mmCIF file of C-alpha atoms in Angstrom:
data_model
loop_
_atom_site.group_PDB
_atom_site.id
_atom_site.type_symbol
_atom_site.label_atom_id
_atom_site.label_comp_id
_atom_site.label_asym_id
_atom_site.label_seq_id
_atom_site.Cartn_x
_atom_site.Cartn_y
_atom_site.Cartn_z
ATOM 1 C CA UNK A 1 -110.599 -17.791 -7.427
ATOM 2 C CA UNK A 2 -109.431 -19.448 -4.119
ATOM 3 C CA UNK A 3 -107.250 -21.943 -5.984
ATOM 4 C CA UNK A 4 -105.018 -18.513 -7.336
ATOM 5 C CA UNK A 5 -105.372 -16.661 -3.983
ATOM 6 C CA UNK A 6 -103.549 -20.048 -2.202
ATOM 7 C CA UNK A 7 -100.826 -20.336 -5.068
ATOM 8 C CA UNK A 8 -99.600 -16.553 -4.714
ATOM 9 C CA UNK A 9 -99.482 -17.006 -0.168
ATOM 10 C CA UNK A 10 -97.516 -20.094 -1.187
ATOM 11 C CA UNK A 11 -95.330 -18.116 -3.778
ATOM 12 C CA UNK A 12 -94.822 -15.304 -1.157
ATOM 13 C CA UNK A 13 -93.928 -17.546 1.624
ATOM 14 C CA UNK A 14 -91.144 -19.481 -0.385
ATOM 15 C CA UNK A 15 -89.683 -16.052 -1.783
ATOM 16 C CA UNK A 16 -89.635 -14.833 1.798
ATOM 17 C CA UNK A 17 -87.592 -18.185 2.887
ATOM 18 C CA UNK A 18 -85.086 -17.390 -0.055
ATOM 19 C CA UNK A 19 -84.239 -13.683 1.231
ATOM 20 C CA UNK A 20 -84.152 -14.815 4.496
ATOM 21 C CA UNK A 21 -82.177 -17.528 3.726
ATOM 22 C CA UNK A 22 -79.415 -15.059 1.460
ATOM 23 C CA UNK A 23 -79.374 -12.175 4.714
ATOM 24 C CA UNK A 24 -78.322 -14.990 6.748
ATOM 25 C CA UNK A 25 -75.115 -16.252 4.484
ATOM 26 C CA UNK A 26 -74.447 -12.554 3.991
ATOM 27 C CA UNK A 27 -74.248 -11.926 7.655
ATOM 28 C CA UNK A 28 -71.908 -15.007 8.546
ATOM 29 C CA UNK A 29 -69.696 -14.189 5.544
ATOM 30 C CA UNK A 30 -69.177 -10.741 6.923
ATOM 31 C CA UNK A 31 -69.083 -12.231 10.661
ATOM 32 C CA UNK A 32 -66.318 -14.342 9.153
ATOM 33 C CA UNK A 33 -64.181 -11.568 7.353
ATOM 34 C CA UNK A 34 -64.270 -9.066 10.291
ATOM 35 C CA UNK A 35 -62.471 -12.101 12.155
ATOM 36 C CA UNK A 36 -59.884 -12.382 10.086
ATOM 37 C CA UNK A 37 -59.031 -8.801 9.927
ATOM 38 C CA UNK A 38 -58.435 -8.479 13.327
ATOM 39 C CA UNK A 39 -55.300 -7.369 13.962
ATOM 40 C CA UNK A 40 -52.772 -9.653 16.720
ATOM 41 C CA UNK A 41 -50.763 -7.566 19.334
ATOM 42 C CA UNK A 42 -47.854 -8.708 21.766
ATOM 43 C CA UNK A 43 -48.257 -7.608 24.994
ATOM 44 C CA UNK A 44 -44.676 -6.472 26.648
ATOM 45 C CA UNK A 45 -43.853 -5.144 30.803
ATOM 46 C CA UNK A 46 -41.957 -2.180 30.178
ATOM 47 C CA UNK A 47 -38.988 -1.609 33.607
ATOM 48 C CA UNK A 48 -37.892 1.654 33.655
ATOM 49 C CA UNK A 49 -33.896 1.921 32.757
ATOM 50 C CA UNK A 50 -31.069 5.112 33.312
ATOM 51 C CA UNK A 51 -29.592 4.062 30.431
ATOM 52 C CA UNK A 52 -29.859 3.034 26.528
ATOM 53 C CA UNK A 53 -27.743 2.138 23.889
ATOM 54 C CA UNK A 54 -26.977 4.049 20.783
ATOM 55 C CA UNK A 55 -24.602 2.155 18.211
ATOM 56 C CA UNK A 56 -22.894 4.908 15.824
ATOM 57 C CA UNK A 57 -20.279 3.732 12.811
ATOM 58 C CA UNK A 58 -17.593 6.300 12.028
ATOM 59 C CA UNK A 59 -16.135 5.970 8.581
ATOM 60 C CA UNK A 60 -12.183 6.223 7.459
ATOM 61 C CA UNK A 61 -9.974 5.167 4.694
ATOM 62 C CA UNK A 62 -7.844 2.143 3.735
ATOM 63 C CA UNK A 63 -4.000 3.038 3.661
ATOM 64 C CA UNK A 64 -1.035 0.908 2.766
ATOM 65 C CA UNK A 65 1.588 0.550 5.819
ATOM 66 C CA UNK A 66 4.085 2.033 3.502
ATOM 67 C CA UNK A 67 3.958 4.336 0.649
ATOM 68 C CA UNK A 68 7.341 5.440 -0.892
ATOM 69 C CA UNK A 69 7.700 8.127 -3.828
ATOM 70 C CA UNK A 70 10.946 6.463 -5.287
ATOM 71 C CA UNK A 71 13.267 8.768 -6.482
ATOM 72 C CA UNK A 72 16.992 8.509 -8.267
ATOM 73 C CA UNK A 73 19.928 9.578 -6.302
ATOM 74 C CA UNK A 74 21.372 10.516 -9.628
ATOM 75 C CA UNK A 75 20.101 12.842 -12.388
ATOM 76 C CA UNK A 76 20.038 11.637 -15.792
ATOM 77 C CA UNK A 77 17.924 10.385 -18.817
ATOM 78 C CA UNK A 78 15.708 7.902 -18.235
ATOM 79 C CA UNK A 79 17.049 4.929 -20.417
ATOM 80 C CA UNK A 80 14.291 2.087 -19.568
ATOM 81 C CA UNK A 81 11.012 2.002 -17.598
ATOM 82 C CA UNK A 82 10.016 -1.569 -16.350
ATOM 83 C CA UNK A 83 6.859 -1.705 -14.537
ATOM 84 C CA UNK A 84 3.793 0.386 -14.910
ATOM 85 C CA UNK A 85 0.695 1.613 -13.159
ATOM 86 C CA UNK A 86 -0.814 -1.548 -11.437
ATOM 87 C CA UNK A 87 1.941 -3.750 -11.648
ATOM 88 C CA UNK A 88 3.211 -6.132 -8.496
ATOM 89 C CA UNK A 89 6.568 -5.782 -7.695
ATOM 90 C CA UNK A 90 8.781 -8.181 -5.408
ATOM 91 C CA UNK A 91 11.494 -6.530 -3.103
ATOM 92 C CA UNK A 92 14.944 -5.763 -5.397
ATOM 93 C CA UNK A 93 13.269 -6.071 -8.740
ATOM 94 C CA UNK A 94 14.451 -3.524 -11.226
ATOM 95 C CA UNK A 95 12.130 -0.692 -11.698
ATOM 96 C CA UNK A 96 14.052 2.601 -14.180
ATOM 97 C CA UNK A 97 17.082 2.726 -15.229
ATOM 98 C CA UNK A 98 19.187 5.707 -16.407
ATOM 99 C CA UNK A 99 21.240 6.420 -18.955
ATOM 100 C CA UNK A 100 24.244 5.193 -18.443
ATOM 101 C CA UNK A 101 26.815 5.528 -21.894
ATOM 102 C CA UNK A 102 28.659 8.840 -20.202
ATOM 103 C CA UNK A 103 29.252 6.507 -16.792
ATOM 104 C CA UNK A 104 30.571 3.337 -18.549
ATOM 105 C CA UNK A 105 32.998 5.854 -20.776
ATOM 106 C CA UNK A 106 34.262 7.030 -17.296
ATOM 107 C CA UNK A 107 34.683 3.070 -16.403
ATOM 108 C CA UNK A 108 36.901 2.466 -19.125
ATOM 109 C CA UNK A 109 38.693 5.432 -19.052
ATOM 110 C CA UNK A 110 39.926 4.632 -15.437
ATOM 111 C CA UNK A 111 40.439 0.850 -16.322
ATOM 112 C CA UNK A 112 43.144 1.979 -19.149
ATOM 113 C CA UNK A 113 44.639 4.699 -16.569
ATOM 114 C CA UNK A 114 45.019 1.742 -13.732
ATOM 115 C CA UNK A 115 46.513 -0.416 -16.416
ATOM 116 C CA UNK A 116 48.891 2.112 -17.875
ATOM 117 C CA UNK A 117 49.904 2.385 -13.732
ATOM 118 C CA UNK A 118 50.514 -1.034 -13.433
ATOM 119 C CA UNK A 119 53.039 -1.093 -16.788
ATOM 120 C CA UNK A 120 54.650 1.336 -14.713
ATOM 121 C CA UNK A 121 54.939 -0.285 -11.710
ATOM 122 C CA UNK A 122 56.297 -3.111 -13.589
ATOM 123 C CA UNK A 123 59.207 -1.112 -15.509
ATOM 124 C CA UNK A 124 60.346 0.508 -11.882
ATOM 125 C CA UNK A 125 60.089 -2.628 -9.954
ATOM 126 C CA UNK A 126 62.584 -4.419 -12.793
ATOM 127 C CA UNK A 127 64.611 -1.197 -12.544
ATOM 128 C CA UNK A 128 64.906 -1.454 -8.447
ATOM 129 C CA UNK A 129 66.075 -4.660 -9.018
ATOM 130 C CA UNK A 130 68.696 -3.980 -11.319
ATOM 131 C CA UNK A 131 69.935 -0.952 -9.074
ATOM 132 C CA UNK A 132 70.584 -3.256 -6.380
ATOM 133 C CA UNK A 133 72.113 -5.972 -8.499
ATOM 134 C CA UNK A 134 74.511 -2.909 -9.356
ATOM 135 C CA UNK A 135 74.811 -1.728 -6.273
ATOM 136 C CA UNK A 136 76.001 -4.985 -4.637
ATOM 137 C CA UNK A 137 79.027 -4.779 -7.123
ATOM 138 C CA UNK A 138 79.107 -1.278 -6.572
ATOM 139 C CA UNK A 139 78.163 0.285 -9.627
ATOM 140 C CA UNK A 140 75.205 1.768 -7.916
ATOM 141 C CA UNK A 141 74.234 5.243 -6.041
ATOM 142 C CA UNK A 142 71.738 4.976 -2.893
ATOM 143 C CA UNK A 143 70.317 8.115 -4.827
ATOM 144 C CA UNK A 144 69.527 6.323 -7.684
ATOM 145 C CA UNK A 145 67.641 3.741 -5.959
ATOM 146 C CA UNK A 146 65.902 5.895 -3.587
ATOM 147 C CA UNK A 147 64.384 7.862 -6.543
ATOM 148 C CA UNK A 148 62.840 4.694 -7.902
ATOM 149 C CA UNK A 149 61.306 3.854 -4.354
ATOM 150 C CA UNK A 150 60.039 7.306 -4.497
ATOM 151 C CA UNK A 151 58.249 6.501 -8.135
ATOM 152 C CA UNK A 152 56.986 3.344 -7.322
ATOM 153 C CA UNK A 153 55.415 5.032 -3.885
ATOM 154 C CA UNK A 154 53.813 8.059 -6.048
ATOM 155 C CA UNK A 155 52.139 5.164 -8.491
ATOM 156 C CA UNK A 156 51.163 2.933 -6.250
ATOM 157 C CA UNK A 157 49.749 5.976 -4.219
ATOM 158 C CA UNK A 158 47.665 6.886 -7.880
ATOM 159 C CA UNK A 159 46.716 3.471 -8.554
ATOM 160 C CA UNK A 160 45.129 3.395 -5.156
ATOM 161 C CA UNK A 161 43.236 6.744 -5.921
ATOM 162 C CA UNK A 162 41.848 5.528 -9.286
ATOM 163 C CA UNK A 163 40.987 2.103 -7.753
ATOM 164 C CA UNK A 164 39.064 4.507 -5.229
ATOM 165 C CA UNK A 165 37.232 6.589 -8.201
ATOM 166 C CA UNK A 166 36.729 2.948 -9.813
ATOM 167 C CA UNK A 167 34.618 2.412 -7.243
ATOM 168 C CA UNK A 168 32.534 5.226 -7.063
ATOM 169 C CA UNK A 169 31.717 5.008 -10.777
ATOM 170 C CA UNK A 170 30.332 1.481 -10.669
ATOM 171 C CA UNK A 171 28.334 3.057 -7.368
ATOM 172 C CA UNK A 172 27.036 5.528 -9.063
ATOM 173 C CA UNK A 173 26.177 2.593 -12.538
ATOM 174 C CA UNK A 174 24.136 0.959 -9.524
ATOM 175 C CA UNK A 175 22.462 4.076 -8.290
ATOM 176 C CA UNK A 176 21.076 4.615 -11.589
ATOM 177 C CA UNK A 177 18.501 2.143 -11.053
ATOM 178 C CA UNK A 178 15.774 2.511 -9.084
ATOM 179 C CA UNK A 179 14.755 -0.819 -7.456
ATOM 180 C CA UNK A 180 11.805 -1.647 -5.215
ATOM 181 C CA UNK A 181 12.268 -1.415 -2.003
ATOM 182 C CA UNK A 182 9.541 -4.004 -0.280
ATOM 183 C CA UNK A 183 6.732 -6.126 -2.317
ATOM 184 C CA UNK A 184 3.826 -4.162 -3.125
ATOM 185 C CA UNK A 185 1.821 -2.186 -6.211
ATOM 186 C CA UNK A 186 2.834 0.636 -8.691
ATOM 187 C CA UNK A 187 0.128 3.006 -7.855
ATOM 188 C CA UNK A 188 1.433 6.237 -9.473
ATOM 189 C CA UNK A 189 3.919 6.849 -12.531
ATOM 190 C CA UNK A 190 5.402 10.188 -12.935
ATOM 191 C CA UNK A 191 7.956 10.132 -15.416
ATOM 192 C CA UNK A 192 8.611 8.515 -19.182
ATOM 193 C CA UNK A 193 10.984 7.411 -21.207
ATOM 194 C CA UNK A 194 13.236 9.727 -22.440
ATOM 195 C CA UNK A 195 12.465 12.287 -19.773
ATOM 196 C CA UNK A 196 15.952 13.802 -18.026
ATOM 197 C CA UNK A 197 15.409 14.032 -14.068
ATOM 198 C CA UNK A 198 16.970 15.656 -11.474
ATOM 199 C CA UNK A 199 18.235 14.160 -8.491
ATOM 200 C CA UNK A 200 15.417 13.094 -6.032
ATOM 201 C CA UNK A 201 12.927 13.852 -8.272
ATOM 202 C CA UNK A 202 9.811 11.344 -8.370
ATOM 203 C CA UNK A 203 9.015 8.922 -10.328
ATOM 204 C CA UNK A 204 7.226 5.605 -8.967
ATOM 205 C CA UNK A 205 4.744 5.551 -6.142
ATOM 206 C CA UNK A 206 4.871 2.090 -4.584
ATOM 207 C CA UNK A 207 2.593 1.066 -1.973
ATOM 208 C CA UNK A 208 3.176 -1.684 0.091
ATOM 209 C CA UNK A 209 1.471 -4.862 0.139
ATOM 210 C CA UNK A 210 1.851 -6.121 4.165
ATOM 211 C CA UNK A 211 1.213 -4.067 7.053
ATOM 212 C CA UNK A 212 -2.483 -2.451 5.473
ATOM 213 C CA UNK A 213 -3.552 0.037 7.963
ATOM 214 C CA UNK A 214 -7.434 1.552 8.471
ATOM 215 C CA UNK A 215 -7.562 5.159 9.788
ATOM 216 C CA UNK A 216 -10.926 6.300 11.389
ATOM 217 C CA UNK A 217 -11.757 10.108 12.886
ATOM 218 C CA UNK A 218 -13.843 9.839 15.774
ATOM 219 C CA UNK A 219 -15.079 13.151 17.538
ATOM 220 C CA UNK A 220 -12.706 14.001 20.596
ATOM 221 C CA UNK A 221 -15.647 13.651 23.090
ATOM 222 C CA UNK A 222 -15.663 9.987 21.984
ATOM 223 C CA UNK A 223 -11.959 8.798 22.793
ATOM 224 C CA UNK A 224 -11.760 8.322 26.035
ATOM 225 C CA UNK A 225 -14.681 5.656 25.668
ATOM 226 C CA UNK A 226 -13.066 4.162 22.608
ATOM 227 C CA UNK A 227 -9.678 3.619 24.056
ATOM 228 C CA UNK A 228 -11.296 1.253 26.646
ATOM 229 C CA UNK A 229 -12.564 -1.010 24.135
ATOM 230 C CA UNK A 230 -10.244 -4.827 23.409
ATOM 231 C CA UNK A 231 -11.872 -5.628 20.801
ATOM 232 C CA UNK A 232 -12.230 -4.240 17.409
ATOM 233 C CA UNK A 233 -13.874 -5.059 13.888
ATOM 234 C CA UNK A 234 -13.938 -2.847 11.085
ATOM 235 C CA UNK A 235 -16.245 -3.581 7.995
ATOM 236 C CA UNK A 236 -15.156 -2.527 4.713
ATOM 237 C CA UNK A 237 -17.549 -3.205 2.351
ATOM 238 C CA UNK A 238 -19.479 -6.179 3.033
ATOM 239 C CA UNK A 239 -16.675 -8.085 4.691
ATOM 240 C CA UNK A 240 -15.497 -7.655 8.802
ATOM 241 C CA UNK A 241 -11.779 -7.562 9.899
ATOM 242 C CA UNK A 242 -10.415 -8.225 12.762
ATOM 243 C CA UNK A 243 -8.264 -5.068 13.852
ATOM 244 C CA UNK A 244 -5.757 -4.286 16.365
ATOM 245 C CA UNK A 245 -5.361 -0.538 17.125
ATOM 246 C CA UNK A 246 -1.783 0.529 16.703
ATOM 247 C CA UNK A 247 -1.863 4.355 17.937
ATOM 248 C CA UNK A 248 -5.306 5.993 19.867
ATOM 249 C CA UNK A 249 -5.161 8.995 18.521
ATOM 250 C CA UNK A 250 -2.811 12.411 18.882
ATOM 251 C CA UNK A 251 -4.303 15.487 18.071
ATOM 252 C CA UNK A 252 -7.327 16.711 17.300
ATOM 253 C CA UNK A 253 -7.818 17.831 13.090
ATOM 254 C CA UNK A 254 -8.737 21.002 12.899
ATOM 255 C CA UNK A 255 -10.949 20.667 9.369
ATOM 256 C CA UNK A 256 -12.967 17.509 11.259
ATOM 257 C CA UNK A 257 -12.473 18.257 14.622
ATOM 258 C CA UNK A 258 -12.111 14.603 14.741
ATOM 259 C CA UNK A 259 -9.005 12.545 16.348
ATOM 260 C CA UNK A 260 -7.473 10.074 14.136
ATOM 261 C CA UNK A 261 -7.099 6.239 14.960
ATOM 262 C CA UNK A 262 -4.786 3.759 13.550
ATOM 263 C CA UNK A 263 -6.001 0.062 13.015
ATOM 264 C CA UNK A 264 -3.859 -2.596 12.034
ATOM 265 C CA UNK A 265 -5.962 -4.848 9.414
ATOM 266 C CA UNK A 266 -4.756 -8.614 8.736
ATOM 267 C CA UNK A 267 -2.190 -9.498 6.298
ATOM 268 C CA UNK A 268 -5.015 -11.825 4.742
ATOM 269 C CA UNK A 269 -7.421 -8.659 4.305
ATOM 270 C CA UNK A 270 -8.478 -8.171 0.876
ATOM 271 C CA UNK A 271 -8.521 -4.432 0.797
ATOM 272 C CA UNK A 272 -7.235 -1.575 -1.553
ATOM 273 C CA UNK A 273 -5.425 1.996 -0.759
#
């Protein structure tokens, strides 16, 4: 009876090491993740200031330095149309072209008149000379000869007017084509083939491809700072430019109640109207 009471102390005593032993690795482990979770701070001296700094971005569009609704100077039908929306142009390239069967009749009509002029010419100048062949013998009258003179005047006088309307016809064959006037991009076509315009009327929208420009509304209250600054960059998209501004502003929009600024934007700026 002894021997059992000795084996269950010894029993107790080793069970009592075993919690003791477990509450003290539960108690380090949870020393050890409160540590950890303990959060770091920077300490900073705050100095008291009169001022602070607020950066604002105002937003604006991209606009070509030129934009030109090309017109004819002539009405007509519209014969040909050589370009189309999107296309690149170079300064003098053909762009529509009229009609031009009624101008080139004209042409010829005046071609055969100033030849039929010259045969004239011809026939009084042989006759002038002949009248004063006769008149150095003295089969001649002055009166005779000065009514040649007065012929040949008259003729030469016509020739000179239909080398005049000559002129204007192969003017007006030229006008009948619209050419660009700078390099740049077809960004609007109004017209198609077939279609019979009227003098001035649109038909291409070219914008330029030099000189892009950025214009930016600021509020009014805001110039006077602006206009101080030397320096500018714009970002469009996720590129910056470089810009110069080219006029600080005017008047004051009345929809935005906003002034309008003019940057000039590099000729190597990748940009669109």
């Amino acid at each position: 009876m002894r021997r059992k009471l000795k084996f269950t102390a010894f029993s107790l005593l080793v069970a009592s090491a075993l919690l003791s032993g477990c509450n003290t690795s539960n108690t380090e482990t949870s020393q050890s993740h409160e540590t950890q979770q303990l959060p770091r701070v920077n300490t900073v001296t705050l100095s008291p200031s009169d001022h602070y700094l607020v950066e604002r971005e105002y937003v604006g569009t991209v606009q070509a330095g030129q934009q030109a609704n090309l017109g004819l100077e002539l009405g007509g039908k519209i014969a040909q149309i050589l370009v189309d929306v999107g296309d690149k142009v170079t300064a003098g390239d053909p762009l529509i072209i009229l009609d031009k069967q009624l101008l080139q009749t004209q042409a010829d009509e005046l071609s055969a008149q100033q030849a039929q002029i010259t045969a004239q010419l011809e026939l009084i100048e042989a006759n002038l000379k002949r009248q004063k062949a006769l008149k150095k013998k003295g089969f001649s009258a002055e009166s005779e000869i000065d009514n040649l003179n007065s012929q040949r005047n008259a003729l030469r006088a016509n020739f000179r007017q239909l080398a005049a309307s000559s002129a204007a016809n192969q003017l007006q064959q030229q006008k009948s084509t619209v050419f660009a006037p700078y390099d740049g991009t077809i960004s609007a076509r109004f017209v198609s083939k077939g279609d019979v315009v009227n003098t001035g009327a649109p038909t291409l929208t070219l914008l330029a491809s030099t000189n892009k420009e950025a214009h930016i509304g600021i509020p009014a209250k805001q110039l006077a700072k602006m206009s101080e600054e030397a320096d500018w960059t714009l970002r469009i998209g996720n590129r910056s430019y470089e810009a110069t501004l080219l006029n600080p502003g005017a008047r004051v929009d009345t929809g935005s109640r906003t002034v309008k600024l003019r940057f000039g934007l590099p000729q190597n700026a990748d940009v669109i109207d």
